[in-house]
Amino acid sequence: MSADNTSQQINKTIRKDVEKIVDKCDIEDICAQCDAASNKTVSYCRCWKSKKFPFCDGSHNAWNKETGDNVGPLVITKKQA
Ligand code: FES
């Protein structure tokens, strides 16, 4: 049974054609992305506003300013050996 409470949905635009969005990330790929990034971090979106989802593109800043919310990304940093 599926409810139709679209006004209460967190995700308004991302991959609405699938029943459930699940992203899988290989830890070695994340480490490689960290190594390649100038700030040595990878940030994953938790606000559902990013145009680069599942990665954060900073869209949470506009959302927080507009709504007074306080959401932000999951930031992953690889420890340097
Ligand atoms: S854009 Fe969603 S947490 Fe940054």
XYZ file of N, CA, C and O and ligand atoms in Angstrom:
328
model
N 0.845 -1.172 0.000
C 0.000 0.000 0.000
C 0.891 1.235 0.000
O 1.774 1.366 0.812
N 0.667 2.140 -0.940
C 1.502 3.323 -0.962
C 0.650 4.563 -0.691
O -0.431 4.729 -1.239
N 1.164 5.401 0.168
C 0.468 6.637 0.511
C 0.798 7.704 -0.518
O 1.817 7.653 -1.168
N -0.061 8.682 -0.674
C 0.189 9.779 -1.596
C 0.237 11.086 -0.816
O -0.623 11.938 -0.946
N 1.248 11.196 0.023
C 1.427 12.396 0.828
C 2.629 13.171 0.284
O 3.615 13.372 0.970
N 2.538 13.595 -0.976
C 3.695 14.214 -1.622
C 4.181 15.461 -0.901
O 5.365 15.762 -0.942
N 3.304 16.180 -0.245
C 3.747 17.388 0.448
C 4.645 17.058 1.638
O 5.402 17.906 2.093
N 4.564 15.833 2.131
C 5.382 15.434 3.274
C 6.659 14.719 2.859
O 7.461 14.350 3.710
N 6.856 14.527 1.562
C 8.034 13.809 1.097
C 9.280 14.683 1.201
O 9.255 15.866 0.840
N 10.362 14.099 1.658
C 11.648 14.794 1.734
C 12.230 14.952 0.339
O 12.709 16.008 -0.033
N 12.184 13.878 -0.437
C 12.726 13.888 -1.788
C 11.660 14.392 -2.760
O 10.681 13.707 -3.012
N 11.899 15.574 -3.307
C 10.922 16.177 -4.226
C 11.237 15.886 -5.689
O 10.343 15.949 -6.528
N 12.527 15.615 -6.023
C 12.887 15.550 -7.447
C 13.810 14.411 -7.856
O 13.877 14.091 -9.036
N 14.529 13.818 -6.940
C 15.597 12.884 -7.326
C 15.047 11.491 -7.611
O 14.417 10.880 -6.747
N 15.290 11.004 -8.813
C 14.954 9.635 -9.248
C 13.574 9.189 -8.755
O 13.423 8.122 -8.153
N 12.568 9.980 -9.023
C 11.217 9.672 -8.561
C 10.600 8.473 -9.296
O 9.521 8.022 -8.935
N 11.300 7.954 -10.312
C 10.776 6.820 -11.063
C 11.083 5.473 -10.412
O 10.628 4.440 -10.901
N 11.846 5.467 -9.330
C 12.152 4.207 -8.653
C 11.458 4.158 -7.294
O 11.178 5.197 -6.690
N 11.194 2.931 -6.820
C 10.465 2.767 -5.565
C 11.271 3.226 -4.362
O 10.741 3.819 -3.417
N 12.595 2.934 -4.389
C 13.455 3.310 -3.266
C 14.850 3.594 -3.803
O 15.390 2.807 -4.573
N 15.411 4.705 -3.420
C 16.759 5.053 -3.864
C 17.762 4.445 -2.899
O 17.752 4.754 -1.707
N 18.616 3.604 -3.441
C 19.705 3.010 -2.675
C 20.975 3.218 -3.482
O 21.022 2.864 -4.662
N 21.978 3.812 -2.882
C 23.272 3.990 -3.541
C 24.297 3.161 -2.789
O 24.357 3.201 -1.560
N 25.065 2.413 -3.551
C 26.133 1.616 -2.951
C 27.463 2.223 -3.335
O 27.662 2.607 -4.484
N 28.352 2.319 -2.348
C 29.658 2.913 -2.587
C 30.738 1.936 -2.148
O 30.712 1.461 -1.016
N 31.652 1.669 -3.038
C 32.791 0.820 -2.727
C 33.802 1.652 -1.942
O 34.149 2.756 -2.346
N 34.276 1.130 -0.813
C 35.156 1.908 0.056
C 36.453 2.307 -0.640
O 36.971 3.411 -0.423
N 36.955 1.438 -1.515
C 38.174 1.792 -2.248
C 37.911 2.952 -3.203
O 38.774 3.817 -3.404
N 36.713 2.974 -3.807
C 36.367 4.085 -4.695
C 36.264 5.392 -3.909
O 36.690 6.452 -4.379
N 35.697 5.326 -2.702
C 35.595 6.526 -1.870
C 36.993 7.025 -1.501
O 37.277 8.219 -1.557
N 37.885 6.079 -1.156
C 39.265 6.462 -0.832
C 39.930 7.127 -2.032
O 40.629 8.141 -1.883
N 39.699 6.574 -3.226
C 40.286 7.160 -4.436
C 39.722 8.548 -4.691
O 40.449 9.466 -5.108
N 38.416 8.739 -4.433
C 37.798 10.053 -4.614
C 38.384 11.051 -3.617
O 38.625 12.213 -3.966
N 38.616 10.598 -2.385
C 39.239 11.463 -1.380
C 40.638 11.865 -1.837
O 41.022 13.034 -1.754
N 41.399 10.877 -2.324
C 42.760 11.169 -2.777
C 42.758 12.177 -3.918
O 43.640 13.034 -4.008
N 41.770 12.079 -4.799
C 41.723 12.949 -5.982
C 41.229 14.357 -5.660
O 41.521 15.301 -6.390
N 40.482 14.495 -4.571
C 39.905 15.803 -4.241
C 40.964 16.721 -3.637
O 41.803 16.277 -2.855
N 40.887 17.997 -3.978
C 41.880 18.943 -3.472
C 41.833 19.059 -1.946
O 42.863 19.278 -1.310
N 40.637 18.900 -1.371
C 40.527 18.984 0.090
C 40.528 17.610 0.753
O 40.283 17.485 1.947
N 40.770 16.567 -0.045
C 40.895 15.179 0.436
C 39.644 14.681 1.157
O 39.724 13.886 2.094
N 38.487 15.173 0.752
C 37.225 14.719 1.336
C 36.205 14.431 0.235
O 36.326 14.928 -0.883
N 35.221 13.616 0.587
C 34.054 13.384 -0.260
C 32.844 13.679 0.608
O 32.758 13.234 1.747
N 31.893 14.447 0.058
C 30.709 14.839 0.825
C 29.454 14.268 0.177
O 29.209 14.471 -1.008
N 28.667 13.576 0.990
C 27.419 12.967 0.520
C 26.227 13.778 1.022
O 26.162 14.160 2.193
N 25.295 13.998 0.097
C 24.115 14.810 0.387
C 23.174 14.089 1.362
O 22.908 12.903 1.225
N 22.662 14.850 2.315
C 21.634 14.347 3.224
C 20.389 15.220 3.213
O 19.467 14.988 3.982
N 20.386 16.234 2.321
C 19.229 17.135 2.285
C 18.299 16.846 1.105
O 17.220 17.413 1.027
N 18.724 16.017 0.183
C 17.951 15.652 -1.008
C 17.744 16.819 -1.955
O 16.814 16.825 -2.748
N 18.591 17.811 -1.923
C 18.463 18.967 -2.813
C 19.579 19.024 -3.844
O 19.509 19.839 -4.771
N 20.600 18.195 -3.707
C 21.765 18.268 -4.587
C 21.441 17.864 -6.020
O 20.739 16.890 -6.263
N 21.987 18.611 -6.963
C 21.858 18.243 -8.373
C 22.924 17.226 -8.752
O 22.938 16.734 -9.878
N 23.825 16.903 -7.827
C 24.852 15.878 -8.060
C 24.622 14.670 -7.148
O 25.543 13.919 -6.870
N 23.401 14.490 -6.660
C 23.082 13.419 -5.717
C 23.634 12.079 -6.214
O 23.509 11.779 -7.385
N 24.287 11.278 -5.379
C 24.308 11.335 -3.922
C 25.369 12.258 -3.324
O 25.518 12.307 -2.118
N 26.091 12.988 -4.182
C 27.114 13.880 -3.650
C 26.523 15.257 -3.324
O 25.591 15.709 -3.982
N 27.072 15.897 -2.339
C 26.661 17.245 -1.952
C 27.186 18.245 -2.976
O 28.349 18.161 -3.382
N 26.339 19.184 -3.390
C 26.796 20.263 -4.268
C 26.630 21.622 -3.601
O 26.745 22.652 -4.258
N 26.348 21.634 -2.310
C 26.190 22.884 -1.572
C 24.767 23.416 -1.554
O 24.502 24.460 -0.951
N 23.842 22.712 -2.211
C 22.454 23.184 -2.270
C 21.811 23.288 -0.893
O 20.843 24.044 -0.710
N 22.341 22.580 0.082
C 21.777 22.636 1.435
C 21.876 24.056 2.009
O 21.049 24.445 2.826
N 22.875 24.827 1.565
C 23.028 26.195 2.084
C 21.820 27.062 1.735
O 21.303 27.775 2.598
N 21.373 26.990 0.475
C 20.201 27.768 0.056
C 18.949 27.270 0.772
O 18.107 28.064 1.198
N 18.837 25.944 0.902
C 17.685 25.359 1.596
C 17.628 25.836 3.046
O 16.575 26.251 3.542
N 18.767 25.782 3.723
C 18.806 26.194 5.129
C 18.462 27.678 5.271
O 17.741 28.071 6.191
N 18.971 28.499 4.331
C 18.698 29.939 4.388
C 17.216 30.218 4.147
O 16.606 31.042 4.821
N 16.636 29.470 3.187
C 15.232 29.670 2.822
C 14.272 29.191 3.900
O 13.233 29.803 4.143
N 14.618 28.079 4.553
C 13.669 27.429 5.456
C 14.015 27.538 6.939
O 13.188 27.213 7.785
N 15.254 27.914 7.247
C 15.669 27.906 8.641
C 16.081 26.524 9.117
O 16.320 26.310 10.308
N 16.167 25.582 8.170
C 16.596 24.223 8.511
C 18.093 24.230 8.817
O 18.769 25.262 8.693
N 18.633 23.069 9.232
C 20.057 23.019 9.583
C 20.744 21.783 9.026
O 21.661 21.245 9.636
N 20.305 21.323 7.845
C 20.859 20.095 7.286
C 22.197 20.345 6.601
O 22.500 21.452 6.179
N 22.975 19.292 6.509
C 24.280 19.364 5.849
C 24.736 17.980 5.452
O 24.070 16.985 5.726
N 25.880 17.900 4.785
C 26.340 16.630 4.215
C 27.026 15.709 5.227
O 27.418 16.132 6.313
N 27.184 14.467 4.802
C 28.095 13.538 5.470
C 29.435 13.727 4.787
O 29.551 13.526 3.569
N 30.426 14.149 5.540
C 31.748 14.427 4.976
C 32.691 13.297 5.374
O 32.856 13.011 6.558
N 33.287 12.674 4.368
C 34.203 11.564 4.602
C 35.616 12.012 4.247
O 35.858 12.556 3.173
N 36.515 11.786 5.187
C 37.911 12.129 4.983
C 38.766 10.889 5.196
O 38.583 10.170 6.180
N 39.664 10.659 4.279
C 40.567 9.516 4.410
C 41.762 9.920 5.262
O 42.383 10.960 5.014
N 42.045 9.097 6.281
C 43.228 9.375 7.098
C 44.463 9.228 6.229
O 44.584 8.281 5.455
N 45.348 10.162 6.354
C 46.583 10.090 5.593
C 47.595 9.242 6.349
O 47.740 9.372 7.565
N 48.260 8.356 5.631
C 49.226 7.429 6.260
C 50.462 8.167 6.715
O 50.796 9.211 6.291
S 23.466 19.487 -1.106
Fe 22.461 18.129 0.215
S 23.725 18.094 1.958
Fe 24.699 19.429 0.624
